[in-house]
Coordinates of C-alpha atoms in Angstrom, one line a residue:
Chain A
X1 CA -24.1 11.8 1.7
X2 CA -26.4 14.7 2.8
X3 CA -23.6 16.1 4.9
X4 CA -21.7 17.0 1.8
X5 CA -24.4 19.4 0.5
X6 CA -24.7 23.2 1.0
X7 CA -27.3 25.1 3.0
X8 CA -29.1 26.2 -0.2
X9 CA -29.1 22.6 -1.6
X10 CA -30.4 21.2 1.6
X11 CA -33.0 23.9 2.2
X12 CA -34.6 23.2 -1.1
X13 CA -34.8 19.5 -0.4
X14 CA -36.0 20.0 3.2
X15 CA -38.8 22.3 2.3
X16 CA -40.0 19.8 -0.4
X17 CA -39.7 17.1 2.3
X18 CA -37.4 15.0 0.1
X19 CA -35.2 14.7 3.1
X20 CA -35.7 15.3 6.8
X21 CA -33.6 17.4 9.2
X22 CA -33.1 14.2 11.2
X23 CA -31.5 12.5 8.2
X24 CA -29.3 15.5 7.5
X25 CA -28.3 15.8 11.2
X26 CA -27.7 12.1 11.4
X27 CA -25.5 12.3 8.3
X28 CA -23.3 14.9 10.0
X29 CA -23.2 12.8 13.2
X30 CA -22.2 9.8 11.2
X31 CA -19.4 11.7 9.5
X32 CA -18.2 12.9 12.9
X33 CA -18.1 9.3 14.2
X34 CA -16.3 8.2 11.0
X35 CA -13.6 11.0 10.7
X36 CA -13.4 13.1 13.8
X37 CA -11.0 10.6 15.5
X38 CA -8.5 11.8 12.9
X39 CA -9.5 15.4 12.6
X40 CA -10.6 16.3 16.2
X41 CA -12.5 19.4 15.0
X42 CA -15.0 18.9 17.9
X43 CA -14.1 19.1 21.6
X44 CA -17.6 17.6 22.3
X45 CA -21.0 17.3 20.9
X46 CA -24.4 16.2 22.2
X47 CA -25.9 13.9 19.5
X48 CA -29.2 13.3 21.3
X49 CA -29.8 17.0 21.7
X50 CA -28.9 17.7 18.0
X51 CA -31.4 15.0 16.9
X52 CA -34.1 16.3 19.2
X53 CA -33.6 19.8 17.6
X54 CA -33.9 18.2 14.2
X55 CA -37.2 16.5 15.1
X56 CA -38.5 20.0 16.2
X57 CA -37.4 21.4 12.8
X58 CA -39.1 18.5 10.9
X59 CA -42.3 19.1 12.8
X60 CA -42.1 22.8 11.9
X61 CA -41.6 21.9 8.2
X62 CA -44.5 19.5 8.3
X63 CA -46.6 22.3 9.8
X64 CA -45.8 24.5 6.8
X65 CA -42.8 26.5 8.1
X66 CA -40.8 28.1 5.2
X67 CA -37.2 28.8 4.6
X68 CA -38.0 32.4 3.6
X69 CA -38.9 33.0 7.2
X70 CA -36.4 30.6 8.7
X71 CA -33.5 30.4 6.3
X72 CA -31.6 27.8 8.3
X73 CA -34.6 25.6 9.1
X74 CA -33.3 22.1 9.8
X75 CA -29.6 22.9 9.0
X76 CA -26.9 21.6 11.4
X77 CA -24.6 24.5 12.4
X78 CA -21.7 23.9 14.8
X79 CA -20.1 26.5 17.0
X80 CA -16.7 27.5 18.2
X81 CA -16.0 26.9 21.8
X82 CA -15.9 30.6 22.6
X83 CA -19.6 31.4 22.1
X84 CA -22.2 30.9 24.8
X85 CA -24.9 28.3 24.1
X86 CA -27.4 27.9 26.9
X87 CA -26.9 24.7 29.0
X88 CA -23.8 23.7 27.0
X89 CA -20.2 23.7 28.1
X90 CA -18.0 26.7 27.3
X91 CA -14.3 26.3 27.7
X92 CA -12.6 28.6 25.1
X93 CA -10.2 25.8 24.4
X94 CA -8.8 26.3 27.9
X95 CA -8.8 24.2 31.1
X96 CA -9.2 27.3 33.3
X97 CA -13.0 27.3 32.9
X98 CA -13.3 23.8 34.4
X99 CA -16.9 22.5 34.0
X100 CA -18.4 25.9 33.1
X101 CA -21.9 25.7 31.6
X102 CA -23.4 28.7 29.8
X103 CA -26.4 30.2 31.6
X104 CA -27.6 32.0 28.4
X105 CA -27.3 32.1 24.6
X106 CA -25.1 34.5 22.8
X107 CA -27.0 36.8 20.4
X108 CA -25.7 35.0 17.3
X109 CA -26.9 31.7 18.9
X110 CA -30.4 33.1 19.5
X111 CA -30.5 34.3 15.9
X112 CA -29.4 30.9 14.6
X113 CA -32.1 29.2 16.7
X114 CA -34.8 31.6 15.5
X115 CA -33.7 30.9 11.9
X116 CA -34.3 27.2 12.6
X117 CA -30.7 25.9 12.8
X118 CA -29.7 22.8 14.6
X119 CA -27.1 24.4 16.9
X120 CA -24.7 21.7 18.1
X121 CA -21.2 20.9 19.1
X122 CA -18.2 22.7 20.7
X123 CA -15.5 23.3 18.0
X124 CA -11.8 23.2 19.0
X125 CA -9.8 26.4 18.9
X126 CA -6.6 27.9 20.2
X127 CA -7.0 28.8 23.8
X128 CA -9.0 32.0 24.1
X129 CA -8.6 32.4 20.3
X130 CA -4.9 33.1 20.7
X131 CA -3.0 31.3 18.0
X132 CA -2.8 30.5 14.3
X133 CA -2.7 26.7 14.3
X134 CA -5.2 25.3 16.9
X135 CA -2.1 23.8 18.6
X136 CA -2.7 25.9 21.6
X137 CA -5.9 24.1 22.7
X138 CA -6.0 22.4 26.1
X139 CA -8.2 19.7 24.4
X140 CA -5.5 18.6 21.8
X141 CA -4.6 19.6 18.3
X142 CA -7.1 19.7 15.4
X143 CA -5.7 18.3 12.1
X144 CA -6.1 19.6 8.6
X145 CA -8.6 17.4 6.6
X146 CA -6.4 17.7 3.5
X147 CA -3.3 16.4 5.3
X148 CA -3.6 15.2 8.9
X149 CA 0.1 15.9 9.6
X150 CA -0.7 19.6 9.1
X151 CA -2.4 22.3 11.1
X152 CA -5.9 23.5 10.1
X153 CA -5.0 27.1 10.8
X154 CA -6.4 29.0 13.8
X155 CA -7.7 30.1 16.0
X156 CA -11.0 28.8 14.6
X157 CA -9.3 25.6 13.3
X158 CA -12.1 23.3 14.5
X159 CA -14.7 25.5 12.7
X160 CA -12.8 25.3 9.4
X161 CA -11.9 21.6 9.6
X162 CA -15.5 20.7 10.5
X163 CA -16.8 22.3 7.3
X164 CA -14.0 21.0 5.1
X165 CA -14.5 17.5 6.5
X166 CA -18.4 17.8 6.0
X167 CA -19.0 17.2 9.7
X168 CA -21.3 20.2 9.8
X169 CA -23.1 22.1 7.0
X170 CA -21.8 25.5 8.3
X171 CA -20.0 26.7 11.5
X172 CA -19.4 29.9 13.4
X173 CA -16.0 31.1 14.3
X174 CA -14.4 34.4 15.5
X175 CA -11.7 36.6 13.9
X176 CA -9.5 39.0 15.8
X177 CA -6.5 39.0 13.5
X178 CA -7.4 36.4 10.9
X179 CA -8.8 33.6 12.9
X180 CA -11.6 32.9 10.5
X181 CA -10.0 33.8 7.1
X182 CA -6.7 32.0 7.8
X183 CA -8.1 28.6 8.7
X184 CA -10.7 28.9 5.9
X185 CA -7.9 29.4 3.5
X186 CA -5.8 26.5 4.9
X187 CA -8.8 24.1 4.9
X188 CA -10.4 25.2 1.6
X189 CA -13.7 26.7 2.7
X190 CA -15.3 30.1 2.7
X191 CA -14.7 32.2 5.8
X192 CA -16.0 35.7 6.4
X193 CA -15.0 38.4 8.9
X194 CA -17.8 40.9 8.9
X195 CA -17.2 44.7 9.4
X196 CA -16.6 45.5 13.1
X197 CA -20.0 46.2 14.5
X198 CA -22.0 44.2 11.9
X199 CA -22.5 41.2 14.2
X200 CA -23.2 41.5 18.0
X201 CA -20.5 40.2 20.3
X202 CA -22.9 39.6 23.2
X203 CA -22.2 36.1 24.5
X204 CA -18.8 35.9 22.8
X205 CA -16.0 35.5 25.4
X206 CA -13.9 38.6 24.6
X207 CA -10.2 38.3 23.5
X208 CA -9.6 41.8 22.0
X209 CA -12.8 43.8 22.2
X210 CA -12.0 46.4 19.5
X211 CA -10.9 43.7 17.0
X212 CA -13.2 40.6 17.6
X213 CA -16.0 39.8 15.2
X214 CA -18.0 36.6 14.8
X215 CA -18.4 35.2 11.3
X216 CA -19.4 32.1 9.3
X217 CA -17.5 29.2 7.7
X218 CA -19.4 27.7 4.7
X219 CA -18.9 25.6 1.7
X220 CA -19.7 28.4 -0.8
X221 CA -20.3 32.1 -0.9
X222 CA -24.1 31.9 -1.2
X223 CA -24.2 30.0 2.1
X224 CA -21.9 32.6 3.6
X225 CA -24.4 35.4 2.6
X226 CA -27.3 33.4 4.0
X227 CA -25.4 33.0 7.4
X228 CA -24.6 36.7 7.4
X229 CA -28.3 37.6 6.8
X230 CA -29.1 35.6 9.9
X231 CA -26.4 36.7 12.3
X232 CA -26.0 40.4 11.3
X233 CA -27.7 43.4 12.9
X234 CA -27.8 45.8 15.8
X235 CA -28.1 44.4 19.3
X236 CA -28.9 46.6 22.3
X237 CA -26.8 44.3 24.4
X238 CA -23.6 45.1 22.5
X239 CA -23.0 48.9 22.4
X240 CA -20.4 48.4 19.7
X241 CA -22.9 46.8 17.3
X242 CA -23.9 49.3 14.7
X243 CA -27.5 50.2 13.7
X244 CA -26.8 49.7 10.0
X245 CA -29.6 48.0 8.0
X246 CA -29.0 44.3 7.1
X247 CA -29.7 43.9 3.4
X248 CA -30.4 40.5 1.9
X249 CA -26.8 39.6 1.0
X250 CA -27.9 36.8 -1.3
X251 CA -29.5 39.3 -3.6
X252 CA -26.1 40.8 -4.4
X253 CA -24.9 37.5 -5.8
X254 CA -25.8 38.1 -9.5
X255 CA -22.4 37.3 -11.0
X256 CA -22.1 40.7 -12.6
X257 CA -18.9 42.4 -11.6
X258 CA -18.4 44.3 -14.9
X259 CA -16.8 47.7 -14.1
X260 CA -16.0 47.0 -10.5
X261 CA -12.5 48.1 -9.5
X262 CA -10.1 45.9 -7.6
X263 CA -7.0 47.0 -5.8
X264 CA -3.8 44.9 -5.6
X265 CA -1.7 46.2 -2.7
X266 CA 2.0 46.2 -3.8
X267 CA 3.1 45.8 -0.2
X268 CA 1.5 42.3 0.0
X269 CA 3.7 40.8 -2.7
X270 CA 6.5 40.3 -0.3
X271 CA 9.4 37.9 0.3
X272 CA 8.1 34.9 2.2
X273 CA 5.1 34.5 -0.2
X274 CA 5.2 31.0 -1.4
X275 CA 5.5 30.8 -5.3
X276 CA 2.5 28.5 -5.6
X277 CA 0.4 30.8 -3.5
X278 CA 1.5 33.8 -5.6
X279 CA 0.8 31.9 -8.9
X280 CA -2.7 31.0 -7.6
X281 CA -3.5 34.6 -6.6
X282 CA -2.1 35.9 -9.9
X283 CA -4.4 33.5 -11.8
X284 CA -7.4 34.6 -9.7
X285 CA -6.6 38.2 -10.6
X286 CA -6.6 37.3 -14.3
X287 CA -9.9 35.4 -13.8
X288 CA -11.5 38.4 -12.2
X289 CA -10.3 40.6 -15.0
X290 CA -11.8 38.2 -17.6
X291 CA -15.1 38.5 -15.7
X292 CA -15.1 42.3 -16.3
X293 CA -13.5 43.7 -13.2
X294 CA -10.6 46.2 -13.6
X295 CA -7.5 45.7 -11.4
X296 CA -5.0 48.3 -10.4
X297 CA -2.0 48.4 -8.1
X298 CA -2.6 50.3 -4.9
X299 CA -0.5 51.2 -1.9
X300 CA -1.2 50.5 1.7
X301 CA 2.1 52.1 3.0
X302 CA 1.8 51.2 6.7
X303 CA 1.3 47.5 6.0
X304 CA 4.7 46.6 7.4
X305 CA 3.7 47.9 10.8
X306 CA 0.5 46.0 11.1
X307 CA 1.8 42.9 12.8
X308 CA 3.7 45.0 15.4
X309 CA 0.7 47.2 16.0
X310 CA -1.5 44.1 16.4
X311 CA 0.8 42.4 18.8
X312 CA 0.6 45.4 21.1
X313 CA -3.1 46.2 20.9
X314 CA -4.5 42.7 21.0
X315 CA -2.5 41.5 24.0
X316 CA -3.2 44.8 25.8
X317 CA -7.0 44.3 25.4
X318 CA -6.6 40.6 26.2
X319 CA -4.8 41.3 29.5
X320 CA -7.7 43.4 30.6
X321 CA -10.4 41.1 29.3
X322 CA -8.9 37.9 30.8
X323 CA -8.6 39.5 34.3
X324 CA -12.1 38.2 34.8
X325 CA -10.8 34.6 34.9
X326 CA -9.8 34.8 38.6
X327 CA -11.5 31.9 40.3
X328 CA -14.1 33.9 42.2
X329 CA -17.3 33.7 40.1
X330 CA -16.3 30.9 37.9
X331 CA -13.2 28.9 36.8
X332 CA -11.4 25.9 38.3
X333 CA -10.3 27.5 41.5
X334 CA -6.9 26.9 43.1
X335 CA -7.2 28.1 46.7
X336 CA -4.8 30.5 48.3
X337 CA -4.2 32.1 51.7
X338 CA -5.7 35.4 50.4
X339 CA -7.5 36.5 47.3
X340 CA -4.4 37.7 45.5
X341 CA -2.7 34.3 46.0
X342 CA -6.0 32.6 44.9
X343 CA -6.1 34.6 41.7
X344 CA -2.4 34.0 40.9
X345 CA -2.6 30.3 41.5
X346 CA -5.9 29.8 39.7
X347 CA -4.6 31.7 36.6
X348 CA -1.1 30.1 36.8
X349 CA -2.6 26.6 36.8
X350 CA -5.5 27.3 34.3
X351 CA -3.9 29.2 31.5
X352 CA -1.7 27.7 28.8
X353 CA 1.7 29.1 27.6
X354 CA 0.4 31.3 24.7
X355 CA -2.2 32.9 26.9
X356 CA 0.3 33.6 29.6
X357 CA 2.7 35.1 27.1
X358 CA 0.0 37.5 25.8
X359 CA -1.2 38.4 29.3
X360 CA 2.3 39.3 30.3
X361 CA 3.0 41.2 27.1
X362 CA -0.3 43.1 27.3
X363 CA 0.2 43.9 31.0
X364 CA 3.7 45.2 30.2
X365 CA 2.6 47.5 27.3
X366 CA -0.1 49.0 29.5
X367 CA 2.1 49.3 32.6
X368 CA 3.2 52.6 34.1
X369 CA 6.1 54.1 32.1
X370 CA 5.5 52.0 29.0
X371 CA 1.9 52.9 28.1
X372 CA 2.8 55.9 25.9
X373 CA 5.8 54.2 24.3
X374 CA 3.9 51.1 23.3
X375 CA 0.1 51.1 23.6
X376 CA -0.6 54.8 22.7
X377 CA 1.9 54.7 19.9
X378 CA 0.3 51.5 18.5
X379 CA -3.1 53.1 18.6
X380 CA -1.7 56.0 16.5
X381 CA -0.2 53.7 14.0
X382 CA -3.6 51.9 13.9
X383 CA -5.1 55.3 12.8
X384 CA -2.5 55.4 9.9
X385 CA -3.3 51.8 8.9
X386 CA -7.0 52.6 8.9
X387 CA -6.5 55.8 6.9
X388 CA -4.5 53.8 4.3
X389 CA -7.5 51.6 3.7
X390 CA -10.1 54.4 3.6
X391 CA -7.9 56.3 1.1
X392 CA -7.5 53.1 -1.1
X393 CA -11.3 52.6 -1.0
X394 CA -11.8 56.0 -2.6
X395 CA -10.5 54.5 -5.8
X396 CA -11.4 50.8 -5.6
X397 CA -14.4 48.7 -4.6
X398 CA -12.5 45.9 -3.0
X399 CA -8.9 44.8 -2.3
X400 CA -7.5 41.5 -3.4
X401 CA -4.6 39.6 -1.6
X402 CA -3.4 36.2 -0.7
X403 CA -5.1 35.1 2.6
X404 CA -1.8 33.5 3.9
X405 CA 1.8 33.6 2.8
X406 CA 1.9 29.8 2.5
X407 CA -0.4 26.7 2.6
X408 CA -0.9 24.8 5.8
X409 CA 2.3 24.1 7.7
X410 CA 3.2 21.0 9.6
X411 CA 2.0 20.4 13.2
X412 CA 4.9 21.5 15.5
X413 CA 6.7 23.4 12.8
X414 CA 6.2 26.8 14.4
X415 CA 5.0 26.0 17.9
X416 CA 8.4 26.8 19.6
X417 CA 8.8 30.2 17.9
X418 CA 5.9 32.5 18.8
X419 CA 7.2 35.4 16.6
X420 CA 7.3 33.2 13.5
X421 CA 3.7 32.0 14.3
X422 CA 2.6 35.6 14.6
X423 CA 4.0 36.4 11.2
X424 CA 1.8 33.8 9.5
X425 CA -1.1 36.3 10.1
X426 CA 0.6 39.1 8.2
X427 CA -2.1 39.5 5.4
X428 CA -5.1 39.2 7.7
X429 CA -4.3 41.4 10.6
X430 CA -4.7 44.9 9.0
X431 CA -8.4 44.2 8.3
X432 CA -9.2 43.9 12.0
X433 CA -7.1 47.0 12.9
X434 CA -9.0 49.0 10.2
X435 CA -12.4 47.5 11.2
X436 CA -13.3 46.6 7.6
X437 CA -14.7 43.3 6.3
X438 CA -12.8 40.5 4.7
X439 CA -13.5 37.0 3.2
X440 CA -11.3 34.1 2.2
X441 CA -12.4 31.9 -0.7
X442 CA -10.6 28.9 -2.3
X443 CA -8.5 29.8 -5.3
X444 CA -6.4 26.7 -6.0
X445 CA -4.2 24.0 -4.5
X446 CA -0.5 23.4 -4.1
X447 CA 0.7 20.4 -6.2
X448 CA 2.4 18.0 -3.7
X449 CA 1.0 17.6 -1.2
X450 CA -2.3 18.9 -2.4
X451 CA -3.3 21.7 0.0
X452 CA -5.8 24.5 -0.4
X453 CA -4.8 28.1 -1.2
X454 CA -7.0 31.0 -0.1
X455 CA -7.8 34.3 -1.9
X456 CA -8.7 37.2 0.4
X457 CA -11.0 40.0 -0.6
X458 CA -11.2 43.0 1.6
X459 CA -14.2 45.3 1.5
X460 CA -15.3 48.8 2.6
X461 CA -16.8 49.2 6.1
X462 CA -20.3 47.6 5.7
X463 CA -19.3 46.8 2.1
X464 CA -20.1 43.0 2.4
X465 CA -22.6 43.1 -0.5
X466 CA -20.0 44.2 -3.0
X467 CA -17.3 42.0 -1.5
X468 CA -19.5 38.9 -1.6
X469 CA -20.7 39.7 -5.1
X470 CA -17.1 39.6 -6.3
X471 CA -16.3 36.5 -4.3
X472 CA -19.4 34.7 -5.7
X473 CA -18.7 35.7 -9.3
X474 CA -15.1 34.3 -9.0
X475 CA -16.2 31.1 -7.2
X476 CA -18.9 30.3 -9.7
X477 CA -16.4 30.6 -12.6
X478 CA -14.0 28.2 -10.9
X479 CA -14.1 24.6 -9.5
X480 CA -12.0 25.0 -6.4
X481 CA -14.9 25.1 -3.9
X482 CA -16.2 21.8 -5.2
X483 CA -13.1 19.8 -4.3
X484 CA -13.3 17.6 -1.2
X485 CA -10.5 16.1 0.9
X486 CA -10.1 12.3 0.7
X487 CA -11.1 11.1 4.2
Chain B
X1 CA 15.6 45.5 24.1
X2 CA 17.7 42.7 25.5
X3 CA 15.9 39.7 26.8
X4 CA 17.4 40.1 30.3
X5 CA 15.9 43.6 30.6
X6 CA 12.4 42.2 30.7
X7 CA 11.3 41.8 34.4
X8 CA 8.9 38.9 34.0
X9 CA 8.4 38.5 37.8
X10 CA 7.2 42.0 38.3
X11 CA 4.8 42.0 35.3
X12 CA 3.5 38.6 36.3
X13 CA 2.7 40.1 39.7
X14 CA 0.8 42.9 38.1
X15 CA -1.1 40.4 36.0
X16 CA -1.8 38.2 39.1
X17 CA -0.3 35.2 37.3
X18 CA 1.8 32.6 39.2
X19 CA 4.7 31.4 37.0
X20 CA 7.1 28.6 37.6
X21 CA 10.9 29.5 37.6
X22 CA 11.1 27.7 34.2
X23 CA 8.2 29.7 32.8
X24 CA 9.8 32.9 33.9
X25 CA 13.0 32.1 32.1
X26 CA 11.3 31.0 28.9
X27 CA 8.8 33.8 28.8
X28 CA 11.5 36.4 29.5
X29 CA 13.5 35.3 26.5
X30 CA 10.5 35.0 24.2
X31 CA 9.0 38.4 25.3
X32 CA 12.4 40.0 24.8
X33 CA 12.2 39.0 21.2
X34 CA 8.7 40.1 20.7
X35 CA 9.3 43.5 22.3
X36 CA 12.3 43.8 20.1
X37 CA 10.0 43.2 17.1
X38 CA 7.4 45.7 18.1
X39 CA 10.1 48.4 18.7
X40 CA 10.0 49.0 14.9
X41 CA 6.9 51.2 15.6
X42 CA 9.3 53.8 17.0
X43 CA 10.4 54.5 13.5
X44 CA 6.9 55.6 12.4
X45 CA 6.1 59.4 12.5
X46 CA 3.0 59.7 14.6
X47 CA 3.2 63.4 15.3
X48 CA -0.3 65.0 15.0
X49 CA -1.9 61.5 14.6
X50 CA -4.9 60.8 16.9
X51 CA -5.0 57.3 18.5
X52 CA -7.7 54.8 17.4
X53 CA -9.3 53.0 20.2
X54 CA -12.0 51.6 18.1
X55 CA -12.4 51.4 14.3
X56 CA -16.1 52.4 14.1
X57 CA -16.8 55.9 15.2
X58 CA -19.6 55.4 17.7
X59 CA -19.9 58.0 20.5
X60 CA -21.8 57.9 23.8
X61 CA -24.0 54.9 23.0
X62 CA -26.9 54.9 25.5
X63 CA -30.1 53.0 25.8
X64 CA -33.3 53.6 27.6
X65 CA -33.1 52.9 31.4
X66 CA -35.8 50.2 31.5
X67 CA -36.3 47.4 33.9
X68 CA -36.0 44.1 32.1
X69 CA -35.7 40.5 33.2
X70 CA -32.3 39.3 34.2
X71 CA -30.7 35.9 35.0
X72 CA -32.3 34.2 38.0
X73 CA -30.0 34.3 41.0
X74 CA -29.4 30.5 40.9
X75 CA -28.5 30.6 37.2
X76 CA -26.1 33.5 37.7
X77 CA -24.4 31.6 40.5
X78 CA -24.4 28.2 38.8
X79 CA -20.7 28.2 37.9
X80 CA -19.4 29.5 41.2
X81 CA -16.4 27.4 42.5
X82 CA -17.5 28.0 46.1
X83 CA -20.8 29.4 47.3
X84 CA -22.9 29.6 50.4
X85 CA -26.3 31.2 51.1
X86 CA -26.5 32.6 47.6
X87 CA -23.1 34.3 47.9
X88 CA -19.6 33.6 46.5
X89 CA -17.2 32.3 49.1
X90 CA -13.7 33.9 49.0
X91 CA -10.7 33.8 51.4
X92 CA -10.7 36.2 54.3
X93 CA -9.8 39.7 53.2
X94 CA -10.0 41.7 56.5
X95 CA -9.0 40.4 59.9

């Protein structure tokens, strides 16, 4: 069962040549063949190409390549269908892109390949990353490995489910308002949204450019740090990536959190928070205190406005970004008598309901006469939300919250009520608006049915080292991350 | 804002998005609700607050103006829905 192991466990065995990358990759492919009919984490995958990459990694290992230079050497890593991988399909969970094939690699994909990873598969997602359940994919629903009648979260539902179901050793997703942390919480894995600018967005199909970040899903915090070591850093092809040095994040994982200060925002303990989720988070807070951290109540006074701010800013940016899908240079074109009719028909036929909803909303809040009342005002409230966090971080090293108000909900439960769906992101949205980093780690299970619960840690801008140190210390003192779904 | 006040047809035209009559009705009602929800921002005092377009303060990012390799023409055109002679084919714009 090599597919059940972590990056660090596998790396040690690969380098000693106790196992081969081909065996590890085949174990993942076998698991996909066995369980993905139920889970549907993958839209597609090219088994022959994955095995060919594994053979290259095995040759490199035989020739003396080391994991200190190539930290992902021989490790199968699967990718959300919103990142460009050269010569592979790219659909963003939508039918509008037709048979699009990427002509180049995203920067994160280049970095994974240089690090020796076996980059394979197209992971399912809400169309254009718009959603919280992976029900908005044109390629069908992904199911939660813990209970296949439930959603895996979203928009990176395929990325979370693939790690939880041991179909890949690690995966990449993207997070615009919680799309990594929320599915990680609901599927019981580790999911990191890096600080805005930590990871290059080049080759990521943009949803909301000022909010989007790429990040990893892994089975433990150490693997998360290893993945961030690989994908982080400045990129001249993304002017919003920041030239901030990339430390070795695994070095911070020493288990010593004595004296670190954690903030518990009083605004997050709201009505609608499930009692079992609250109990798990309360227990995690006690656990962190017993490890030597101090915990104090803090206030983020503009929290209640985060969802409304997000649902103006994100659709506004999306309406501009998605203008490029017009049927001229790519897309499944629907012809019209003139270019405007061609655009309208192509977009009307190609986009699904949630994407249409957000394009209309975004176009509206940017339109003449409404810009100041909605978009500009939301940008100002965004400033207040960001200031709340920067002020809180003057007194605490990290902030601790539930990742989601409830465990995974049933497929179809919220799909007819977009506003209720939007409110399932209430704890994760502020992090993107403020541009800080956040991670979700497993912190328990509901009783019946048994569903994972996520603990969210929020860190200072470029404060991933401290945040991951705390996450790691907690994880290593608990057993939650070792639990596996029965598949 | 009442659902009926939301002119879906006009906004869909601005967005170059063809909608069926059924979609117009459904989207109108849903967006009326969502706009109603975001109206709560009107109660926040934003006087003397600067807008945030971007959370990381980076200003005037430039790079050296150097010639570097780019995608070969064929590769850049490979996903074109209609092409001819190395160009994208589009409907007639000018008579």
